[in-house]
Short mmCIF file of C-alpha atoms in Angstrom, two decimals:
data_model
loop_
_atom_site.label_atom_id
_atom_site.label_comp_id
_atom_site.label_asym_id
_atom_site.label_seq_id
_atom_site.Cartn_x
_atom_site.Cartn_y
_atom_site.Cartn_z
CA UNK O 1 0.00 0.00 0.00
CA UNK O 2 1.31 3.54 -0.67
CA UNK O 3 2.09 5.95 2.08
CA UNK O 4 -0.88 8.02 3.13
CA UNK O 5 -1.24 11.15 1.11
CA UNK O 6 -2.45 14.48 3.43
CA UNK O 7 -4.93 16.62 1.53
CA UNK O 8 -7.07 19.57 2.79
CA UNK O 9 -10.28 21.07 0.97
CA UNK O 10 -11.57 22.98 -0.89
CA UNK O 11 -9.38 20.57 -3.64
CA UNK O 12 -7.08 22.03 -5.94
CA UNK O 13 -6.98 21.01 -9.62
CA UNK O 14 -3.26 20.18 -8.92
CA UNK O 15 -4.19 18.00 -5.65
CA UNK O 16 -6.50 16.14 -8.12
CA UNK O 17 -4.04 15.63 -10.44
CA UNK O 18 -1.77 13.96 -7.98
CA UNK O 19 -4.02 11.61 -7.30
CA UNK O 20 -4.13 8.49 -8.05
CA UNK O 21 -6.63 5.11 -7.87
CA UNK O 22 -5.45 3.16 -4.86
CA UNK O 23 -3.44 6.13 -2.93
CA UNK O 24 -4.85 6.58 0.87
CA UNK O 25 -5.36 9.73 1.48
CA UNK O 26 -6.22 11.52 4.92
CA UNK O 27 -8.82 14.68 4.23
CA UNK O 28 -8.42 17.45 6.70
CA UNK O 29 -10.95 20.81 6.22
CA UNK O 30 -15.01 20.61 5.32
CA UNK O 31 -16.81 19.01 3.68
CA UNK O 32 -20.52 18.81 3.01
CA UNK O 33 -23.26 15.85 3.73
CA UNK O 34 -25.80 14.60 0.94
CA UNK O 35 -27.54 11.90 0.39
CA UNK O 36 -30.66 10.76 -2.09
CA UNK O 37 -33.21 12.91 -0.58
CA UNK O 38 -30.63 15.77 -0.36
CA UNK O 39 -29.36 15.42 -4.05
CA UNK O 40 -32.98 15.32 -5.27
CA UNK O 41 -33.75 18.66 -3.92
CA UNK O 42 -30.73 20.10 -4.68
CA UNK O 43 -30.81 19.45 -8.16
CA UNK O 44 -34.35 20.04 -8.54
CA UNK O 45 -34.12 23.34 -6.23
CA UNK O 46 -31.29 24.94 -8.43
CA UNK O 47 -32.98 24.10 -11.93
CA UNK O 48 -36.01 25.91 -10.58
CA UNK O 49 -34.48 28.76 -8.95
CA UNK O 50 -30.50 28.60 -9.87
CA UNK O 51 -29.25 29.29 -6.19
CA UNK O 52 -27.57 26.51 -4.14
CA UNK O 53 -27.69 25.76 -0.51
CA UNK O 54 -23.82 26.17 -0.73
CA UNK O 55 -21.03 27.24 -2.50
CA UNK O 56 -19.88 23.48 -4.62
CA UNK O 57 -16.74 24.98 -6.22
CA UNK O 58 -13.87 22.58 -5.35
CA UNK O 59 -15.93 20.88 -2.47
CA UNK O 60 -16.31 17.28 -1.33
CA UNK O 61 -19.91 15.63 -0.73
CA UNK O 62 -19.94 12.85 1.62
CA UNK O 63 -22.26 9.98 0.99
CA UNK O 64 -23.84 9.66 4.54
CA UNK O 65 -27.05 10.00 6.56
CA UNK O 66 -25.14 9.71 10.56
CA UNK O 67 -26.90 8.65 13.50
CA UNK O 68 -27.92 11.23 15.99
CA UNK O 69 -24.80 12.69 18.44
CA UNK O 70 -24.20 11.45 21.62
CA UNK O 71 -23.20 14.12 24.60
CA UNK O 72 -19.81 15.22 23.74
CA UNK O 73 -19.62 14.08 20.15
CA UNK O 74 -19.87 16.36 17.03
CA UNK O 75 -21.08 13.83 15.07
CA UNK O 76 -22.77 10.40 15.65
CA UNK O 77 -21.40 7.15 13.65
CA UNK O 78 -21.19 8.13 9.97
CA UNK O 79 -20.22 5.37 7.82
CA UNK O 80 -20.63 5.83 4.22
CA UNK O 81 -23.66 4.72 2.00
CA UNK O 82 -23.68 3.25 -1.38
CA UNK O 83 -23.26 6.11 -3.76
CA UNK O 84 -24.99 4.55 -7.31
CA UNK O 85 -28.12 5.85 -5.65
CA UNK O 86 -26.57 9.47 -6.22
CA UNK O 87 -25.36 8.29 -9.53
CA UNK O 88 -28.77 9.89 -11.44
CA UNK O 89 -27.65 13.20 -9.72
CA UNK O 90 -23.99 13.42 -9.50
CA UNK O 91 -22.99 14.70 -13.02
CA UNK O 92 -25.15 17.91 -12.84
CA UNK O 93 -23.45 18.48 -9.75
CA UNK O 94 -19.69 18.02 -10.68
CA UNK O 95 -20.80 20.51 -13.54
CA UNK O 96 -21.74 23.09 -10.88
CA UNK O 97 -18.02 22.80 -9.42
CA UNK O 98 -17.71 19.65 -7.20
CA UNK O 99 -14.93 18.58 -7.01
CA UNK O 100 -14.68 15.35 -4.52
CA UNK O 101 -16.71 12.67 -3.25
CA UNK O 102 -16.66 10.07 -0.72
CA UNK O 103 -19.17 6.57 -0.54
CA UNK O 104 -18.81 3.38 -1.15
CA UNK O 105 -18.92 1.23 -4.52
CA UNK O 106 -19.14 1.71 -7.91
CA UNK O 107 -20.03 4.51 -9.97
CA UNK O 108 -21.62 4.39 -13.23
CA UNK O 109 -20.36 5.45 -16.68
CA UNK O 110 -21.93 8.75 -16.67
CA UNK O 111 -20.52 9.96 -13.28
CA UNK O 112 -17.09 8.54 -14.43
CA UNK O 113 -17.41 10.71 -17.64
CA UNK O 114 -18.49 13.39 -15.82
CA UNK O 115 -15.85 13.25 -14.00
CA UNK O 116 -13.03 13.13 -16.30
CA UNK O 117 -14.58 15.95 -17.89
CA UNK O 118 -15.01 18.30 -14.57
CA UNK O 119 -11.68 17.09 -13.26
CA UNK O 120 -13.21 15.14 -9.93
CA UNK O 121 -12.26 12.49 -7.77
CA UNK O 122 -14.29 9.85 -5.77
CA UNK O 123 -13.04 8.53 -2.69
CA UNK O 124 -14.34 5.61 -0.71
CA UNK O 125 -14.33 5.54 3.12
CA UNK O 126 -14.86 2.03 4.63
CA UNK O 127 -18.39 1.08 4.97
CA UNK O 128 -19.53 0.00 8.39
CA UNK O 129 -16.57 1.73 10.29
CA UNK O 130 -19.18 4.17 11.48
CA UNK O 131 -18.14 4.55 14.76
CA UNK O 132 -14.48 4.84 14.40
CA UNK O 133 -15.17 7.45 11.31
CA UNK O 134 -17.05 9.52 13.59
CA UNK O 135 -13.70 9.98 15.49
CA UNK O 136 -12.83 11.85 12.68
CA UNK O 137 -15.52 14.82 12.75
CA UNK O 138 -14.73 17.77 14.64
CA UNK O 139 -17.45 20.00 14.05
CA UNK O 140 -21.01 19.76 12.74
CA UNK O 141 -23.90 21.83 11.40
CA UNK O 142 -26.63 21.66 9.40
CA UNK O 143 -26.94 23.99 6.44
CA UNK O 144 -29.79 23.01 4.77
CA UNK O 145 -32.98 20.78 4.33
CA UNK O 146 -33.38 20.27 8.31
CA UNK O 147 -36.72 18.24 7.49
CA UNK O 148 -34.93 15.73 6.31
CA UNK O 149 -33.41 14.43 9.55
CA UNK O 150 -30.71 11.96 9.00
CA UNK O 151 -30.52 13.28 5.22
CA UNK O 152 -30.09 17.14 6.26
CA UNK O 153 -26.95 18.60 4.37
CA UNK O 154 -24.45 19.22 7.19
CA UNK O 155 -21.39 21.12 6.72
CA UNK O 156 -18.52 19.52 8.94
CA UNK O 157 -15.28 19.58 9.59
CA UNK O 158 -12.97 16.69 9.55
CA UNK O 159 -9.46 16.05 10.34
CA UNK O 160 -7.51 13.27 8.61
CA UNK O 161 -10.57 11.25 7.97
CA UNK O 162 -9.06 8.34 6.25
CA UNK O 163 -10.45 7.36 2.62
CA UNK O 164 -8.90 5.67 -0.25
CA UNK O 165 -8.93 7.12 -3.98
CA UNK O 166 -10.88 4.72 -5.87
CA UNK O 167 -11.80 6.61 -9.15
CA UNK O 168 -9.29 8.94 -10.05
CA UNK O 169 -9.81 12.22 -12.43
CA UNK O 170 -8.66 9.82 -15.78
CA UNK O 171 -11.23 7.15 -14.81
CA UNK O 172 -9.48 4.81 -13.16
CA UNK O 173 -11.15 2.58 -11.00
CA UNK O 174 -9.88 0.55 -8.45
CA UNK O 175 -13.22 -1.34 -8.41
CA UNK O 176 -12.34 -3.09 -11.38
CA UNK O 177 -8.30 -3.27 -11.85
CA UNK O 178 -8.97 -4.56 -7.71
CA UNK O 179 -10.89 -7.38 -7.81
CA UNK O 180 -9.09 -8.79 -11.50
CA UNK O 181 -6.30 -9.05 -9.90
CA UNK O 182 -7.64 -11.63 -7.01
CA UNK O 183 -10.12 -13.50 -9.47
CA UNK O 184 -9.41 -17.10 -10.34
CA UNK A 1 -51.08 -20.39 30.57
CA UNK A 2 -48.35 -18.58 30.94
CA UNK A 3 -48.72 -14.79 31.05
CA UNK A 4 -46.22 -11.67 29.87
CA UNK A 5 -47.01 -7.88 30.33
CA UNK A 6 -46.68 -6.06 27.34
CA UNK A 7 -44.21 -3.71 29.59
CA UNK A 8 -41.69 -6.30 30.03
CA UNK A 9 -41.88 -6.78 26.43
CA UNK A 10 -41.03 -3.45 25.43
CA UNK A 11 -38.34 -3.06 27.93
CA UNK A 12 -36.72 -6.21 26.57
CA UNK A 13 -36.97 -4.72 22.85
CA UNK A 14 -35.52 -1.78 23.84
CA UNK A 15 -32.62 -3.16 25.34
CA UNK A 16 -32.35 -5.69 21.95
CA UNK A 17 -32.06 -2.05 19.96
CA UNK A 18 -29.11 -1.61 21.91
CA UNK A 19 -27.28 -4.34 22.21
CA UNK A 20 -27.86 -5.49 18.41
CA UNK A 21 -26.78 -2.04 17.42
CA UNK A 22 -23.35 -1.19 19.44
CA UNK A 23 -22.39 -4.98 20.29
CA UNK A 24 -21.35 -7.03 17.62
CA UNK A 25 -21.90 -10.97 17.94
CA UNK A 26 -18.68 -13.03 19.14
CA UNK A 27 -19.74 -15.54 16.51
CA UNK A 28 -19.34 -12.91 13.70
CA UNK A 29 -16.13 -11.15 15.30
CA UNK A 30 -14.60 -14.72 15.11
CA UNK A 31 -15.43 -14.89 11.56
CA UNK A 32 -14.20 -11.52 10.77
CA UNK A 33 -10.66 -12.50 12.62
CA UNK A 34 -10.56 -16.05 11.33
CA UNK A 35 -11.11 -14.79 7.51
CA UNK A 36 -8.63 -12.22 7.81
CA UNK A 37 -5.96 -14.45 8.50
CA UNK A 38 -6.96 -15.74 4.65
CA UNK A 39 -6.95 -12.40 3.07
CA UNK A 40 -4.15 -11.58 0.58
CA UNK A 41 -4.32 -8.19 -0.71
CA UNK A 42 -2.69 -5.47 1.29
CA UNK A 43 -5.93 -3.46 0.93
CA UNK A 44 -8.12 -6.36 2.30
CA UNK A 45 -6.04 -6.79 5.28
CA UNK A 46 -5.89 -2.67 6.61
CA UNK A 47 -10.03 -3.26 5.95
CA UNK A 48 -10.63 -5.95 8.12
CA UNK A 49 -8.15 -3.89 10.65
CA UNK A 50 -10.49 -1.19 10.56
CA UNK A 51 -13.60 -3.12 10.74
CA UNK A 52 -12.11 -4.73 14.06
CA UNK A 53 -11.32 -1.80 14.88
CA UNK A 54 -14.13 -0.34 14.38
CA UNK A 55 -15.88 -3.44 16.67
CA UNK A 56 -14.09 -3.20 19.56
CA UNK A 57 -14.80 0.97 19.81
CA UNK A 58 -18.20 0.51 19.26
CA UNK A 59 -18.37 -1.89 21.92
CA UNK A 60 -16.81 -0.11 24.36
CA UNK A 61 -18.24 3.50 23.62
CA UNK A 62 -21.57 2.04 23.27
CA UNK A 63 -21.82 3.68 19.76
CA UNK A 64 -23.99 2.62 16.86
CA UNK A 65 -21.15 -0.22 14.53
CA UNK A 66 -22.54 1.47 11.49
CA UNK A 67 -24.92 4.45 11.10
CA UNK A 68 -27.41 2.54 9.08
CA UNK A 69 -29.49 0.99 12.09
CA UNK A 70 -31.28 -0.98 10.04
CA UNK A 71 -34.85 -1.63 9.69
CA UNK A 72 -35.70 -3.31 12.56
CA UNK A 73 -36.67 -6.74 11.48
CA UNK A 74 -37.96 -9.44 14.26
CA UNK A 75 -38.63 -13.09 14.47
CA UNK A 76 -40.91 -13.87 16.91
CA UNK A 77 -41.33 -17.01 18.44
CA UNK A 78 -44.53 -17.13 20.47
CA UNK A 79 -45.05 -20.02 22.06
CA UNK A 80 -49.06 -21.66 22.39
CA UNK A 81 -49.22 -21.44 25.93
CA UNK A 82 -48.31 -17.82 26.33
CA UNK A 83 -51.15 -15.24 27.17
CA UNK A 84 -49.91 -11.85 26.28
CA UNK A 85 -51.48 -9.32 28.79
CA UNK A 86 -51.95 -5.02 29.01
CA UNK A 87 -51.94 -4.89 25.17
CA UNK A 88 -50.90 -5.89 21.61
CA UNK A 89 -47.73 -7.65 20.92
CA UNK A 90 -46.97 -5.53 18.28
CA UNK A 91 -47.41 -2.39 19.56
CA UNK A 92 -45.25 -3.21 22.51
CA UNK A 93 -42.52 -4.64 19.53
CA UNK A 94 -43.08 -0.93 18.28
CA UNK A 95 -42.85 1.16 21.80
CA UNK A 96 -39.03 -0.74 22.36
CA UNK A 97 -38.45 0.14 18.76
CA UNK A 98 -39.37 4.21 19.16
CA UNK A 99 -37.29 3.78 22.59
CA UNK A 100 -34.59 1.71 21.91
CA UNK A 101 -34.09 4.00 18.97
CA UNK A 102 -34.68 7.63 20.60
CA UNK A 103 -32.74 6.49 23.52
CA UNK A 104 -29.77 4.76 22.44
CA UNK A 105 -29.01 7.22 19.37
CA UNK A 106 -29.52 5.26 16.79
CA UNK A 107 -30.58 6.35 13.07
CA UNK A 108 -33.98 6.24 12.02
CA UNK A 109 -34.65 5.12 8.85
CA UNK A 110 -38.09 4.26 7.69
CA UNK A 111 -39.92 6.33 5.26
CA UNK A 112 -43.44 6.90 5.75
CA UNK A 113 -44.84 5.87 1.95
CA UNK A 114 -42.32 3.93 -0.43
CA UNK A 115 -43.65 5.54 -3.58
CA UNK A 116 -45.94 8.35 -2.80
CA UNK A 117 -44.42 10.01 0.51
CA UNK A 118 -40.90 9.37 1.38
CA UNK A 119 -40.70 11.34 4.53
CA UNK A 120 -39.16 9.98 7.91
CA UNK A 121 -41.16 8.56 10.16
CA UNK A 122 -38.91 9.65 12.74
CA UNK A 123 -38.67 6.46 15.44
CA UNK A 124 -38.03 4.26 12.91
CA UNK A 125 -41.04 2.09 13.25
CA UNK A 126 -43.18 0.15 12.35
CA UNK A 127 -41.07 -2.72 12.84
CA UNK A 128 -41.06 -5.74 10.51
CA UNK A 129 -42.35 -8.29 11.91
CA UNK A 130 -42.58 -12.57 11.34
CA UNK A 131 -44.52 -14.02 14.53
CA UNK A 132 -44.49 -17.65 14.53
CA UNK A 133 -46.35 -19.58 16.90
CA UNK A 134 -44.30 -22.67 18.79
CA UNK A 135 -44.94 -25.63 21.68
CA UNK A 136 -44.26 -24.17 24.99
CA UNK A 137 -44.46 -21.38 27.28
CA UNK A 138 -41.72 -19.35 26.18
CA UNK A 139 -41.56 -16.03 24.15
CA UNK A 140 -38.23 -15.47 22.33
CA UNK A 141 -38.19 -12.25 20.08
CA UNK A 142 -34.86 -12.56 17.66
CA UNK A 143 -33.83 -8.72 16.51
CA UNK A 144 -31.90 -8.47 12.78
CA UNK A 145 -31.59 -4.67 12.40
CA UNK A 146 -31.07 -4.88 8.36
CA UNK A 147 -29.32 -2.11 6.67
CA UNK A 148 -30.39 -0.94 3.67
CA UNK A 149 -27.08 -1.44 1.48
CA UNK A 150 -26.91 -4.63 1.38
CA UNK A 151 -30.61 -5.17 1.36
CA UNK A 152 -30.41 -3.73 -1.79
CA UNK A 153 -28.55 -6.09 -3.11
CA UNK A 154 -30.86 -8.83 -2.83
CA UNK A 155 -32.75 -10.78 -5.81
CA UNK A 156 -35.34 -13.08 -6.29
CA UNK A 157 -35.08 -16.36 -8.89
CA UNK A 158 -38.13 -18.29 -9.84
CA UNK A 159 -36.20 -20.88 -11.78
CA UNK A 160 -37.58 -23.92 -13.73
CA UNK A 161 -36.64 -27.29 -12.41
CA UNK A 162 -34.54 -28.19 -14.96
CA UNK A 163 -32.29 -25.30 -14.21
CA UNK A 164 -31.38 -27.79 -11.44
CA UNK A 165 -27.99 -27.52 -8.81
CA UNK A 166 -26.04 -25.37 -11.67
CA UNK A 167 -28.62 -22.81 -12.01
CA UNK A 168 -28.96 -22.47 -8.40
CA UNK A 169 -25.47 -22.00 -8.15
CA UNK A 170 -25.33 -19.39 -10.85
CA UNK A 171 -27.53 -17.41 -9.66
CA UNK A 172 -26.05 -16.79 -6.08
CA UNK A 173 -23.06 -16.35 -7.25
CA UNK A 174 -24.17 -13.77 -10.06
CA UNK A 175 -25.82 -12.13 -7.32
CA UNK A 176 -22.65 -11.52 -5.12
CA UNK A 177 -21.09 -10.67 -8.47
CA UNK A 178 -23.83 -7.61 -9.25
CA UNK A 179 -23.40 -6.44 -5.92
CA UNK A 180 -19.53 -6.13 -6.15
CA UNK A 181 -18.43 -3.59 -3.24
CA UNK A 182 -22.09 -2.18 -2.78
CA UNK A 183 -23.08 -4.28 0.20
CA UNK A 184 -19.90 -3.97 2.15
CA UNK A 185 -18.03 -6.86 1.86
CA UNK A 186 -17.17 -9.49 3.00
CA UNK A 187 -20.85 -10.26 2.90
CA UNK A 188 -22.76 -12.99 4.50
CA UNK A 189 -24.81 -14.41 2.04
CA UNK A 190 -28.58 -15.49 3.09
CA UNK A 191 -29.72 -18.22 0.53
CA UNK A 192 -33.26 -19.65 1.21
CA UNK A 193 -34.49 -22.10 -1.38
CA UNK A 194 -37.63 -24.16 -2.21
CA UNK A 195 -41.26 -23.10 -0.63
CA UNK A 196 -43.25 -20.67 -2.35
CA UNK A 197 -42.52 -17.07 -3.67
CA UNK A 198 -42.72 -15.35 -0.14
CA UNK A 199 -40.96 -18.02 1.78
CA UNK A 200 -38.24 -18.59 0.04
CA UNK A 201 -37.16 -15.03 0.56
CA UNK A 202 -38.90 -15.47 4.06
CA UNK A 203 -36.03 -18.52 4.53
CA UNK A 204 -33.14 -16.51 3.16
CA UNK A 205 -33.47 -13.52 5.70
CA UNK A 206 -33.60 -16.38 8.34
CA UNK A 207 -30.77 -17.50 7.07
CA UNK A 208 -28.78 -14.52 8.09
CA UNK A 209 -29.56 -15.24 11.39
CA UNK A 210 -27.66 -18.29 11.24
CA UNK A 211 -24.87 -18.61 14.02
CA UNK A 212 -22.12 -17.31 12.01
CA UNK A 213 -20.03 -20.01 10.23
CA UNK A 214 -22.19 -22.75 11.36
CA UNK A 215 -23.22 -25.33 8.33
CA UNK A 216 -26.77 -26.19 7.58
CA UNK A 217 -27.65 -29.50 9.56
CA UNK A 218 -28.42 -31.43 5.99
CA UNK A 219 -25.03 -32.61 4.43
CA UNK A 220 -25.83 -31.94 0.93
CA UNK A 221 -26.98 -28.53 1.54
CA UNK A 222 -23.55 -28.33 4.17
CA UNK A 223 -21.30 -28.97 1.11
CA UNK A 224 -23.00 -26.61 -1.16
CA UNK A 225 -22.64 -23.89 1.85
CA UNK A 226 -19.24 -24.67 1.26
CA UNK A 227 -18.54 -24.66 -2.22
CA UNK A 228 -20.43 -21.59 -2.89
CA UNK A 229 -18.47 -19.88 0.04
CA UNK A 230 -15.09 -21.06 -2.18
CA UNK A 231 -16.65 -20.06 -5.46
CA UNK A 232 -17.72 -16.39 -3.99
CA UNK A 233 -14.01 -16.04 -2.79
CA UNK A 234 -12.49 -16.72 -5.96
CA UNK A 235 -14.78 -13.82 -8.01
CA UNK A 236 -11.87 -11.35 -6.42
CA UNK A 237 -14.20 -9.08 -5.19
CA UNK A 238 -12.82 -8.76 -2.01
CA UNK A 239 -12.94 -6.34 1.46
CA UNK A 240 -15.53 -3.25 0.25
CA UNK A 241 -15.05 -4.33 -3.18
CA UNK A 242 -11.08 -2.88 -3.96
CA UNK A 243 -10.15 -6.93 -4.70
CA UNK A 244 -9.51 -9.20 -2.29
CA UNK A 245 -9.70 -13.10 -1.00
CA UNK A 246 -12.34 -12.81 1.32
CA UNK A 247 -15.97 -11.17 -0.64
CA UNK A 248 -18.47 -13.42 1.98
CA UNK A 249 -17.66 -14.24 5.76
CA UNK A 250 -20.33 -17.35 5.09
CA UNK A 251 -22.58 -18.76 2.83
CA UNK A 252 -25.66 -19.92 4.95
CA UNK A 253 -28.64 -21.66 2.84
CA UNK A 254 -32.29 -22.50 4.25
CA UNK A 255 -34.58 -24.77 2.20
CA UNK A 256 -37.75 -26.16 1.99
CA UNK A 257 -39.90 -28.47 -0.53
CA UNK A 258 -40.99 -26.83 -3.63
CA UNK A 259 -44.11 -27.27 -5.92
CA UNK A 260 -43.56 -29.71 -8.81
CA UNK A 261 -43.26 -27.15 -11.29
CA UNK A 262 -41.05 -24.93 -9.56
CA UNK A 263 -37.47 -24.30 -8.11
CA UNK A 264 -37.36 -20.44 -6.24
CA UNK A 265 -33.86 -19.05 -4.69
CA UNK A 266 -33.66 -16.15 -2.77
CA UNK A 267 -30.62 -14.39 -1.93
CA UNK A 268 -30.26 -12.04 0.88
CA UNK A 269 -27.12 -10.37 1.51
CA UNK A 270 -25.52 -9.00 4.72
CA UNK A 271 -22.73 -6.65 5.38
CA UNK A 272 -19.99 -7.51 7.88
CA UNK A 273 -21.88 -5.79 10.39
CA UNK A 274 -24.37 -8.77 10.50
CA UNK A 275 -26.13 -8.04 13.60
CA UNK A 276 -28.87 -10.41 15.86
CA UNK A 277 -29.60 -10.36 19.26
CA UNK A 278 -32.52 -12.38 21.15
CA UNK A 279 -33.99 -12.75 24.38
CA UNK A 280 -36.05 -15.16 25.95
CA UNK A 281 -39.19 -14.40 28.02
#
């Protein structure tokens, strides 16, 4: 495995060309919460009225809906969710400036066009390390769609929340060089 | 007759929420340490760190193993010569739901209206529940919190009987395939097979509930456990998907006898985090 590469956000069109499908990274900064629900409205919000519920040049969606905080935590466990669910979604939002994401399992064709085209990256965190994860959030508030409960957008800050690059900005994707190289 | 209060019963649901939710079976724990011993890839190996990890923190913090809580799916086994008393079994199922929920910080996930309203319900009831009615005097209620992810995985076969052992195996496998790193592997994969549409799938979330590792009692269906759990290793798949040895923990199967003209599998996957607790009244 390669040594763990620190990043911080917003990302950097030269941070996303340094990376690469199978570097760990650790991500350091904030980053922004979305899940179905939360892309839905988005998207349908901003071809309606054209404003946003945040700035998404150079930022990083997580894929996650956490569980509530306890006392003295900013965040309760937040694993990642499977992000083909955001797939329908995702490339009108790398085309309105995202620039990173982070879920679990494969993308489809269009998001991985999408993002060689927009110059993104998708990382994955490790699904059903919740609690541990959770370690990793420092801060958290919500910014919009409070109705939503576990599918509000939160913006949150992490520190060296530990992900691996899985598609890289070219299209590589460690979901399928990974796995050929252990099939028999 | 034997009698329970409804009260005891929702006390002892809400303390299932809890335990099935931050508490992670020893029999699965063993699996998860056993099978990494077995993985190869240098990926594969810091995963199943984390996910221990990620067990033992849980377990001490008394924090939620994964944010996805599950829907909280029960097995009930009522037995004849119980008299429930102060109220209806399944609303005290649903009270120790809304509490074990609200109280132990856990996620709620059910929407009111698949299709036509999709809004929280916000204690994550109603429960799902399968009540099945036993000799004796005992109630056991068996909690499966079932996260969506891998649920989504899941598929249905109605396959002729001609399609016979082969097309069984096929389609289990294809179905692990399909769900590559989706369902956060390693998986345990629930295979029920025979009965009628709704059982089979009925026997295949039972099968989850399995005691991790352990073979199905029948020897034919025992060896098949065991070369589909070989076959799903070799697709490559691997820890969350990024290629590995180890894509499924176990391969449990449940069966029962099947109409003449028909042969139904059901497969019902499970992430890591494959989480049952029971109690005994």
């Amino acid at each position: 495995m390669s040594e763990i590469k620190k990043i911080t956000t917003p990302l950097t069109d030269d941070v996303i060309d340094s990376l690469q499908t199978g570097d760990r990274v650790e991500i350091t900064g904030v980053i922004y919460t979305a899940r179905d629900a939360a892309h839905k409205r988005l998207v349908e919000n901003y071809e309606a009225t054209g404003e946003l519920p945040f700035d998404l040049k150079g930022q990083i969606i997580y894929y996650v809906g956490p569980c509530p905080a306890k006392p003295g935590q900013a965040m309760g466990p937040c694993g990642p969710t499977t992000s083909f669910r955001m797939d329908a979604y995702t490339p009108a939002v790398l085309g309105l400036g995202l620039k990173g994401m982070i879920g679990k399992g494969q993308r489809s064709k269009d998001v991985v066009d999408a993002m060689i085209k927009h110059k993104a990256v998708y990382f994955a965190a490790i699904g059903g390390a919740a609690a541990i994860i959770s370690k990793s959030v420092k801060k958290a508030e919500i910014v919009a769609y409070e109705d939503l409960g576990p599918e509000a957008i939160y913006k949150i800050e992490v520190e060296n929340f530990p992900c691996i690059v899985v598609t890289d900005a070219k299209g590589n994707d460690l979901y399928v060089t990974g796995p050929q190289k252990y099939a028999r | 007759m034997k009698e329970i209060h409804v009260d005891k019963i929702v006390d002892a649901v809400e303390e299932l929420c809890l335990t099935a939710a931050y508490d992670l079976g020893k029999d699965v724990e063993d699996c998860i340490i056993a099978s990494k011993e077995k993985e190869e890839s240098d990926f594969g190996k810091y995963i199943f760190d984390q996910i221990l990890e990620n067990i033992r923190y849980s377990r001490e913090e008394r924090l939620a193993l994964c944010q996805d809580t599950g829907a909280a799916v029960f097995f009930i086994e009522l037995g004849q010569d119980v008299h429930i008393v102060g109220g209806s079994l399944k609303d005290a199922i649903n009270e120790g739901v809304r509490r074990g929920y609200k109280n132990g910080y856990l996620r709620k996930s059910m929407v009111i209206d698949p299709v036509f309203n999709r809004k929280n319900t916000g204690d994550n009831t109603p429960a799902i529940i399968h009540i099945d009615v036993v000799p004796g005097d005992k109630l056991k209620i068996i909690l499966m919190p079932k996260g969506g992810g891998s649920e989504n995985m899941g598929r249905l076969a109605m396959l002729k009987p001609s399609d016979g052992l082969a097309g069984v195996k096929k389609f289990i496998v294809d179905t692990v395939k399909i769900a590559g790193g989706n369902p956060c592997p390693p998986v345990v994969v629930g295979v029920g097979i025979g009965g009628t549409m709704e059982m089979t799938t009925l026997l295949a979330k039972k099968a989850l509930g399995r005691k991790l590792g352990e073979p199905n009692p029948n020897p034919q269906y025992a060896q098949l456990e065991k070369e589909l759990l070989e076959e799903i290793n070799n697709t490559g798949i691997g820890p969350q998907g990024l290629g590995g040895r180890i894509t499924a923990l176990a391969v449990h199967i449940e069966y029962f006898p099947a109409h003449i003209t028909g042969l139904p599998v059901a497969v019902n996957l499970n992430c890591h985090a494959s989480r049952h607790a029971e109690v005994v009244l």
